[in-house]
């Protein structure tokens, strides 16, 4: 069962005890990501995630690193389209230190101007890495082609915006979004709930309440746009985008089974046809993503330009076949077993469980027991899979191509 508590200021705390482990993973989840940014704010969520590690009101960047290393713990963070998370994994006896440091990062960042100038350079290098990673670059291009709204913009921001931000910009954005009612503290592992609540009260009790409302992400619309990016690379990067399932819908389970059968694993149709039978791609796969209010389903392949036309034809042929004929019973059973197996294996990690309960509480304000999730997977029928899969693939796809003669290949993609 889950432990849950909401403080009077709106800060939510959630936990899941795993008595068979000695570790604890604690995460501080904030409902702010690139989809919450206005165009002139693009990249600020991620910039702040970097800057909090550069020093707080009580710790230097070196202090933060050394204190966690001294107990053999792990400290990290990430920014996504819909949230930011700071997390630490420690032995259960070092839980106080984890809560202490995480509260320092979330509540008391210094935003030192000198450190900001240095970290600006780090983020510009990170943006440059995307330019040198064609698989990431085609993903960014697909977002531009697929969305109208803030989801079209990159998490890292643009070079122009990152060069322009000042300390005041970061501080204003942090004050607007880092508020107790937009934050969840999640824990999974071996802990005592009352003792953990006491730690949260002690270290998060001074959480400043901000006035006004946090900015809404605004409307998000899926469109069937196209983007090509001419780039002198050895491989052609192909990405097709279809509608998916919004976060919180039970159809995510049916779409996940469909995904496994079409391109989510080594036995999937696309992998077997394009990689194993034709030998025309090392990497070919599909994946669904769910956001609040909207979802996507993506097909990706990386291949040599001389095989680009064949790979595109084969992808589209497999899509048409799935739409017309569906899947065999064997494919359905295997895809469903993959989904159940992956979920059960994830239960064995305190990090995985913290991620699941933290994100669900933050974005959906609800939790699902593991046995209930397994029951929902088990309840998925072939009819559900075909219904949801056809809902996705019947749509005109958005598309992005990165590589040599990219525009030529983009014209091959039909509706």
Protein backbone atom coordinates (compact mmCIF):
# COMPACT_ATOMS: atom_id res chain seq x y z
CA UNK A 1 0.00 0.00 0.00
CA UNK A 2 1.03 3.60 -0.46
CA UNK A 3 1.68 6.24 2.18
CA UNK A 4 0.27 9.68 1.37
CA UNK A 5 0.02 13.05 3.07
CA UNK A 6 -0.73 16.61 1.96
CA UNK A 7 0.58 19.54 3.98
CA UNK A 8 -1.62 22.63 4.56
CA UNK A 9 0.41 24.59 2.00
CA UNK A 10 -0.38 22.01 -0.70
CA UNK A 11 2.93 20.09 -0.70
CA UNK A 12 2.17 16.43 -1.37
CA UNK A 13 4.20 13.54 0.01
CA UNK A 14 3.89 9.96 -1.21
CA UNK A 15 5.74 6.77 -0.38
CA UNK A 16 5.91 3.07 -1.15
CA UNK A 17 7.66 0.76 1.31
CA UNK A 18 9.92 -1.94 -0.11
CA UNK A 19 10.99 -3.91 2.94
CA UNK A 20 13.23 -6.30 1.00
CA UNK A 21 15.78 -3.57 0.11
CA UNK A 22 18.23 -1.47 2.12
CA UNK A 23 18.04 1.54 -0.17
CA UNK A 24 15.78 4.56 -0.35
CA UNK A 25 15.21 6.69 -3.41
CA UNK A 26 13.76 10.14 -2.74
CA UNK A 27 12.58 12.50 -5.45
CA UNK A 28 11.38 16.09 -5.48
CA UNK A 29 9.00 16.51 -8.41
CA UNK A 30 8.03 19.95 -9.71
CA UNK A 31 5.28 20.47 -12.25
CA UNK A 32 7.36 22.51 -14.66
CA UNK A 33 8.93 21.52 -17.95
CA UNK A 34 9.34 22.87 -21.44
CA UNK A 35 5.59 22.61 -22.13
CA UNK A 36 5.03 25.19 -19.35
CA UNK A 37 7.29 27.73 -21.03
CA UNK A 38 6.25 30.70 -23.13
CA UNK A 39 8.32 31.13 -26.32
CA UNK A 40 10.51 33.74 -24.63
CA UNK A 41 11.10 31.32 -21.71
CA UNK A 42 12.14 28.28 -23.72
CA UNK A 43 14.91 26.37 -21.95
CA UNK A 44 14.48 28.01 -18.53
CA UNK A 45 13.14 24.87 -16.81
CA UNK A 46 16.24 22.94 -17.84
CA UNK A 47 18.60 25.88 -17.13
CA UNK A 48 17.29 26.06 -13.55
CA UNK A 49 17.72 22.30 -13.09
CA UNK A 50 21.40 22.79 -13.95
CA UNK A 51 21.87 25.89 -11.81
CA UNK A 52 20.58 24.49 -8.52
CA UNK A 53 23.56 22.10 -8.49
CA UNK A 54 25.96 25.05 -8.79
CA UNK A 55 25.34 26.11 -5.21
CA UNK A 56 22.65 26.84 -2.63
CA UNK A 57 22.44 29.26 0.27
CA UNK A 58 24.21 26.72 2.51
CA UNK A 59 26.28 24.56 0.13
CA UNK A 60 28.73 25.05 -2.71
CA UNK A 61 28.65 22.84 -5.77
CA UNK A 62 31.62 20.96 -4.33
CA UNK A 63 29.85 20.49 -0.97
CA UNK A 64 26.86 18.95 -2.72
CA UNK A 65 29.03 16.49 -4.64
CA UNK A 66 31.29 15.57 -1.72
CA UNK A 67 28.52 15.05 0.84
CA UNK A 68 26.71 12.60 -1.41
CA UNK A 69 29.89 10.80 -2.45
CA UNK A 70 30.92 10.38 1.21
CA UNK A 71 27.92 8.10 1.81
CA UNK A 72 28.13 6.32 -1.55
CA UNK A 73 24.85 7.84 -2.68
CA UNK A 74 23.63 8.89 -6.11
CA UNK A 75 22.30 12.37 -6.83
CA UNK A 76 20.88 13.51 -10.14
CA UNK A 77 18.05 15.36 -11.87
CA UNK A 78 16.23 15.58 -15.17
CA UNK A 79 13.91 17.95 -16.99
CA UNK A 80 11.23 16.65 -19.33
CA UNK A 81 8.45 18.23 -21.33
CA UNK A 82 6.02 18.10 -18.37
CA UNK A 83 8.07 18.04 -15.15
CA UNK A 84 11.40 18.44 -13.40
CA UNK A 85 12.72 15.90 -10.90
CA UNK A 86 15.63 15.99 -8.43
CA UNK A 87 16.40 12.63 -6.85
CA UNK A 88 18.81 10.85 -4.56
CA UNK A 89 19.38 7.17 -3.86
CA UNK A 90 21.04 6.29 -0.55
CA UNK A 91 21.30 3.55 2.04
CA UNK A 92 18.32 3.82 4.39
CA UNK A 93 20.48 5.09 7.25
CA UNK A 94 21.48 8.13 5.16
CA UNK A 95 17.92 9.21 4.39
CA UNK A 96 18.23 12.44 6.39
CA UNK A 97 21.14 13.61 4.25
CA UNK A 98 19.20 12.90 1.05
CA UNK A 99 16.18 14.93 2.21
CA UNK A 100 18.46 17.71 3.44
CA UNK A 101 20.32 18.08 0.14
CA UNK A 102 17.20 17.76 -2.02
CA UNK A 103 15.40 20.43 -0.03
CA UNK A 104 18.43 22.68 -0.42
CA UNK A 105 18.38 22.25 -4.19
CA UNK A 106 14.65 22.85 -4.58
CA UNK A 107 14.12 25.61 -2.01
CA UNK A 108 17.40 27.48 -1.64
CA UNK A 109 19.32 27.76 -4.94
CA UNK A 110 21.78 30.62 -5.01
CA UNK A 111 21.74 31.40 -8.75
CA UNK A 112 25.21 32.92 -8.48
CA UNK A 113 25.83 35.10 -11.52
CA UNK A 114 29.40 33.87 -12.00
CA UNK A 115 28.27 30.24 -11.92
CA UNK A 116 25.44 31.12 -14.28
CA UNK A 117 27.89 32.35 -16.89
CA UNK A 118 29.86 29.08 -16.65
CA UNK A 119 26.78 26.87 -16.75
CA UNK A 120 25.48 28.78 -19.76
CA UNK A 121 28.50 27.42 -21.61
CA UNK A 122 27.76 23.88 -20.41
CA UNK A 123 24.19 24.05 -21.74
CA UNK A 124 25.36 25.49 -25.06
CA UNK A 125 27.66 22.47 -25.33
CA UNK A 126 24.69 20.22 -24.56
CA UNK A 127 22.73 21.87 -27.39
CA UNK A 128 25.75 21.35 -29.67
CA UNK A 129 25.74 17.65 -28.72
CA UNK A 130 22.20 17.36 -30.10
CA UNK A 131 23.45 18.83 -33.38
CA UNK A 132 26.08 16.09 -33.46
CA UNK A 133 23.59 13.33 -32.54
CA UNK A 134 21.32 12.85 -35.55
CA UNK A 135 18.91 10.56 -33.68
CA UNK A 136 18.26 13.35 -31.16
CA UNK A 137 18.12 15.95 -33.91
CA UNK A 138 15.38 14.13 -35.82
CA UNK A 139 13.41 13.84 -32.57
CA UNK A 140 13.53 17.60 -32.12
CA UNK A 141 12.53 18.10 -35.74
CA UNK A 142 9.57 15.74 -35.31
CA UNK A 143 8.33 17.74 -32.31
CA UNK A 144 8.39 20.87 -34.46
CA UNK A 145 6.44 19.05 -37.17
CA UNK A 146 3.99 17.34 -34.83
CA UNK A 147 2.78 20.01 -32.43
CA UNK A 148 1.22 23.42 -32.29
CA UNK A 149 1.86 24.72 -28.81
CA UNK A 150 4.71 24.60 -26.32
CA UNK A 151 5.36 20.87 -26.87
CA UNK A 152 6.94 21.73 -30.19
CA UNK A 153 9.85 23.51 -28.50
CA UNK A 154 13.05 21.77 -27.30
CA UNK A 155 13.65 21.02 -23.62
CA UNK A 156 17.17 22.48 -23.82
CA UNK A 157 16.01 25.72 -25.43
CA UNK A 158 17.76 27.40 -28.33
CA UNK A 159 21.26 28.80 -28.46
CA UNK A 160 19.86 32.32 -28.93
CA UNK A 161 17.62 32.10 -25.86
CA UNK A 162 20.25 30.49 -23.61
CA UNK A 163 22.79 33.21 -24.46
CA UNK A 164 20.27 35.92 -23.54
CA UNK A 165 19.01 34.74 -20.12
CA UNK A 166 20.01 36.67 -17.01
CA UNK A 167 19.94 35.80 -13.32
CA UNK A 168 16.71 37.78 -13.00
CA UNK A 169 15.08 35.64 -15.70
CA UNK A 170 15.94 32.43 -13.84
CA UNK A 171 14.91 33.81 -10.47
CA UNK A 172 11.56 35.07 -11.75
CA UNK A 173 10.77 31.75 -13.45
CA UNK A 174 11.82 29.76 -10.38
CA UNK A 175 9.63 31.88 -8.10
CA UNK A 176 6.70 31.44 -10.46
CA UNK A 177 6.86 27.65 -10.71
CA UNK A 178 8.63 26.27 -7.62
CA UNK A 179 5.72 26.36 -5.19
CA UNK A 180 4.43 23.79 -2.70
CA UNK A 181 1.15 23.11 -4.47
CA UNK A 182 3.11 22.24 -7.65
CA UNK A 183 5.55 19.92 -5.86
CA UNK A 184 5.56 16.28 -4.78
CA UNK A 185 8.11 14.61 -2.51
CA UNK A 186 8.20 10.88 -3.27
CA UNK A 187 10.05 8.03 -1.60
CA UNK A 188 10.37 4.33 -2.30
CA UNK A 189 12.43 1.83 -0.36
CA UNK A 190 13.05 0.90 3.25
CA UNK A 191 11.78 3.76 5.42
CA UNK A 192 9.63 4.59 8.42
CA UNK A 193 6.73 6.79 7.29
CA UNK A 194 6.38 8.88 10.44
CA UNK A 195 10.12 9.49 10.56
CA UNK A 196 10.14 10.46 6.89
CA UNK A 197 7.24 12.89 7.35
CA UNK A 198 9.15 14.46 10.23
CA UNK A 199 12.16 14.95 7.93
CA UNK A 200 10.00 16.53 5.22
CA UNK A 201 8.43 18.82 7.83
CA UNK A 202 11.87 19.81 9.09
CA UNK A 203 13.52 20.47 5.74
CA UNK A 204 10.60 21.59 3.59
CA UNK A 205 8.77 23.52 6.29
CA UNK A 206 10.18 26.81 5.02
CA UNK A 207 8.92 26.22 1.46
CA UNK A 208 8.09 29.77 0.34
CA UNK A 209 4.52 30.22 -0.85
CA UNK A 210 4.41 32.32 -4.00
CA UNK A 211 1.55 34.63 -4.92
CA UNK A 212 -0.41 34.30 -8.14
CA UNK A 213 -1.02 31.22 -10.24
CA UNK A 214 1.60 29.15 -12.01
CA UNK A 215 1.50 29.52 -15.77
CA UNK A 216 -0.62 27.01 -17.66
CA UNK A 217 0.94 25.03 -20.50
CA UNK A 218 -1.69 26.36 -22.92
CA UNK A 219 -3.43 24.41 -25.69
CA UNK A 220 -1.54 21.61 -27.43
CA UNK A 221 -2.63 20.49 -30.90
CA UNK A 222 -1.31 17.62 -33.00
CA UNK A 223 -0.70 18.49 -36.64
CA UNK A 224 0.61 16.56 -39.64
CA UNK A 225 3.59 18.78 -40.39
CA UNK A 226 6.81 17.86 -42.19
CA UNK A 227 10.39 18.86 -41.45
CA UNK A 228 13.58 18.05 -43.35
CA UNK A 229 17.09 18.87 -42.26
CA UNK A 230 19.93 18.57 -44.75
CA UNK A 231 22.97 17.24 -42.92
CA UNK A 232 26.12 15.51 -44.13
CA UNK A 233 25.74 12.32 -42.10
CA UNK A 234 26.45 8.69 -42.93
CA UNK A 235 22.92 7.67 -41.99
CA UNK A 236 19.49 8.92 -42.90
CA UNK A 237 17.33 9.54 -39.82
CA UNK A 238 13.61 8.83 -40.34
CA UNK A 239 10.90 9.64 -37.81
CA UNK A 240 7.12 9.37 -38.33
CA UNK A 241 4.69 10.74 -35.75
CA UNK A 242 1.11 9.63 -35.15
CA UNK A 243 -1.47 10.50 -32.48
CA UNK A 244 -1.19 8.51 -29.28
CA UNK A 245 -2.99 8.35 -25.94
CA UNK A 246 -3.09 11.12 -23.32
CA UNK A 247 -1.63 10.58 -19.87
CA UNK A 248 -4.13 8.97 -17.52
CA UNK A 249 -6.15 7.02 -20.10
CA UNK A 250 -6.41 3.25 -19.67
CA UNK A 251 -5.83 3.01 -23.42
CA UNK A 252 -2.12 3.44 -22.67
CA UNK A 253 -2.00 -0.30 -21.95
CA UNK A 254 -3.55 -1.26 -25.28
CA UNK A 255 -1.25 1.14 -27.15
CA UNK A 256 1.76 -0.29 -25.31
CA UNK A 257 0.83 -3.81 -26.44
CA UNK A 258 0.34 -2.52 -30.00
CA UNK A 259 3.74 -0.82 -29.76
CA UNK A 260 5.49 -4.02 -28.68
CA UNK A 261 3.99 -5.96 -31.57
CA UNK A 262 4.76 -3.37 -34.26
CA UNK A 263 8.20 -2.11 -33.27
CA UNK A 264 8.86 -2.21 -29.55
CA UNK A 265 11.05 -5.30 -29.31
CA UNK A 266 13.37 -7.68 -31.14
CA UNK A 267 10.47 -9.93 -32.17
CA UNK A 268 8.39 -7.02 -33.47
CA UNK A 269 7.38 -6.77 -37.11
CA UNK A 270 9.49 -3.75 -38.00
CA UNK A 271 12.63 -5.12 -36.31
CA UNK A 272 12.25 -8.52 -37.91
CA UNK A 273 11.50 -7.16 -41.38
CA UNK A 274 13.88 -4.22 -41.68
CA UNK A 275 16.81 -5.35 -39.55
CA UNK A 276 16.71 -9.14 -39.53
CA UNK A 277 15.31 -9.94 -43.00
CA UNK A 278 16.58 -6.99 -45.04
CA UNK A 279 19.62 -5.97 -42.96
CA UNK A 280 18.95 -2.33 -43.77
CA UNK A 281 19.00 -0.75 -40.31
CA UNK A 282 20.79 -1.27 -37.02
CA UNK A 283 18.20 0.75 -35.13
CA UNK A 284 14.47 0.61 -35.92
CA UNK A 285 11.78 0.91 -33.30
CA UNK A 286 8.47 2.47 -32.22
CA UNK A 287 7.48 4.13 -28.95
CA UNK A 288 4.43 5.83 -27.39
CA UNK A 289 4.64 8.95 -25.22
CA UNK A 290 1.82 10.33 -23.07
CA UNK A 291 1.54 13.95 -21.91
CA UNK A 292 -1.27 15.69 -20.03
CA UNK A 293 -4.04 16.05 -22.59
CA UNK A 294 -2.24 14.57 -25.58
CA UNK A 295 -0.13 11.59 -26.65
CA UNK A 296 2.04 10.49 -29.56
CA UNK A 297 3.17 7.30 -31.26
CA UNK A 298 6.51 7.43 -33.10
CA UNK A 299 8.24 5.19 -35.65
CA UNK A 300 12.02 5.66 -36.00
CA UNK A 301 14.66 4.16 -38.27
CA UNK A 302 18.27 5.00 -39.04
CA UNK A 303 19.58 3.70 -42.37
CA UNK A 304 22.03 4.49 -45.14
CA UNK A 305 20.81 6.90 -47.84
CA UNK A 306 20.95 4.19 -50.51
CA UNK A 307 18.48 2.12 -48.46
CA UNK A 308 16.29 5.06 -47.48
CA UNK A 309 13.59 4.56 -50.11
CA UNK A 310 13.30 0.83 -49.38
CA UNK A 311 13.13 1.35 -45.61
CA UNK A 312 10.44 4.01 -46.00
CA UNK A 313 8.40 1.74 -48.27
CA UNK A 314 8.75 -1.18 -45.86
CA UNK A 315 7.73 0.90 -42.84
CA UNK A 316 4.65 2.16 -44.63
CA UNK A 317 3.84 -1.36 -45.88
CA UNK A 318 3.98 -2.75 -42.32
CA UNK A 319 1.76 0.10 -41.12
CA UNK A 320 -0.80 -0.68 -43.83
CA UNK A 321 -0.62 -4.38 -43.00
CA UNK A 322 -1.21 -3.74 -39.30
CA UNK A 323 -4.18 -1.53 -40.15
CA UNK A 324 -5.72 -4.05 -42.52
CA UNK A 325 -4.95 -7.39 -40.86
CA UNK A 326 -4.06 -6.70 -37.23
CA UNK A 327 -1.79 -9.13 -35.40
CA UNK A 328 -1.71 -12.88 -34.86
CA UNK A 329 -2.61 -14.43 -31.52
CA UNK A 330 1.06 -15.30 -31.01
CA UNK A 331 2.13 -11.69 -31.58
CA UNK A 332 -0.58 -10.44 -29.23
CA UNK A 333 0.34 -12.86 -26.41
CA UNK A 334 4.05 -12.11 -26.77
CA UNK A 335 3.56 -8.32 -26.82
CA UNK A 336 1.37 -8.50 -23.73
CA UNK A 337 3.89 -10.68 -21.89
CA UNK A 338 6.64 -8.17 -22.69
CA UNK A 339 4.60 -5.39 -21.13
CA UNK A 340 3.86 -7.38 -17.97
CA UNK A 341 7.45 -8.56 -17.64
CA UNK A 342 8.90 -5.09 -18.01
CA UNK A 343 6.49 -3.72 -15.42
CA UNK A 344 7.23 -6.46 -12.87
CA UNK A 345 11.00 -6.07 -13.29
CA UNK A 346 10.61 -2.34 -12.69
CA UNK A 347 8.92 -3.05 -9.36
CA UNK A 348 12.18 -4.47 -8.01
CA UNK A 349 13.95 -1.11 -8.12
CA UNK A 350 13.40 1.61 -5.52
CA UNK A 351 14.34 4.15 -8.21
CA UNK A 352 11.75 2.80 -10.62
CA UNK A 353 9.01 2.77 -8.00
CA UNK A 354 9.83 6.31 -6.86
CA UNK A 355 9.67 7.51 -10.46
CA UNK A 356 6.30 5.85 -11.01
CA UNK A 357 4.55 7.12 -7.88
CA UNK A 358 6.12 10.58 -8.04
CA UNK A 359 5.12 11.31 -11.63
CA UNK A 360 1.65 9.83 -11.22
CA UNK A 361 0.96 11.88 -8.10
CA UNK A 362 2.32 15.08 -9.65
CA UNK A 363 0.55 14.88 -13.01
CA UNK A 364 -2.54 12.77 -12.28
CA UNK A 365 -3.01 13.23 -8.53
CA UNK A 366 -3.63 9.52 -8.18
CA UNK A 367 -1.82 6.24 -7.62
CA UNK A 368 -2.43 2.76 -8.99
CA UNK A 369 -1.49 -0.34 -7.03
CA UNK A 370 0.90 -2.67 -8.92
CA UNK A 371 -1.65 -5.48 -8.86
CA UNK A 372 -4.24 -3.13 -10.38
CA UNK A 373 -1.82 -2.18 -13.17
CA UNK A 374 -1.16 -5.86 -13.89
CA UNK A 375 -4.91 -6.47 -13.95
CA UNK A 376 -5.38 -3.66 -16.47
CA UNK A 377 -2.66 -5.10 -18.68
CA UNK A 378 -4.22 -8.55 -18.41
CA UNK A 379 -7.63 -7.12 -19.34
CA UNK A 380 -6.37 -5.75 -22.68
CA UNK A 381 -8.00 -7.63 -25.55
CA UNK A 382 -7.00 -8.01 -29.18
CA UNK A 383 -9.95 -5.76 -30.03
CA UNK A 384 -8.56 -3.05 -27.73
CA UNK A 385 -5.15 -3.27 -29.35
CA UNK A 386 -6.52 -3.02 -32.88
CA UNK A 387 -8.91 -0.21 -31.97
CA UNK A 388 -6.22 1.94 -30.40
CA UNK A 389 -3.61 1.04 -33.01
CA UNK A 390 -5.91 1.96 -35.85
CA UNK A 391 -6.85 5.18 -34.09
CA UNK A 392 -3.15 6.09 -34.20
CA UNK A 393 -2.10 4.81 -37.61
CA UNK A 394 -5.23 5.89 -39.50
CA UNK A 395 -4.11 9.50 -39.05
CA UNK A 396 -1.94 11.34 -41.54
CA UNK A 397 1.54 11.18 -40.00
CA UNK A 398 3.81 14.05 -39.22
CA UNK A 399 7.35 13.35 -40.36
CA UNK A 400 10.95 14.45 -39.99
CA UNK A 401 14.01 13.44 -42.00
CA UNK A 402 17.62 14.35 -41.20
CA UNK A 403 20.48 13.50 -43.54
CA UNK A 404 21.66 13.83 -47.10
CA UNK A 405 18.98 14.74 -49.64
CA UNK A 406 16.44 14.76 -46.80
CA UNK A 407 13.72 16.61 -48.71
CA UNK A 408 13.64 13.89 -51.37
CA UNK A 409 12.85 11.19 -48.81
CA UNK A 410 10.31 13.38 -47.05
CA UNK A 411 8.29 13.56 -50.26
CA UNK A 412 7.97 9.77 -50.23
CA UNK A 413 5.90 9.76 -47.06
CA UNK A 414 2.22 9.52 -47.84
CA UNK A 415 -0.86 10.26 -45.79
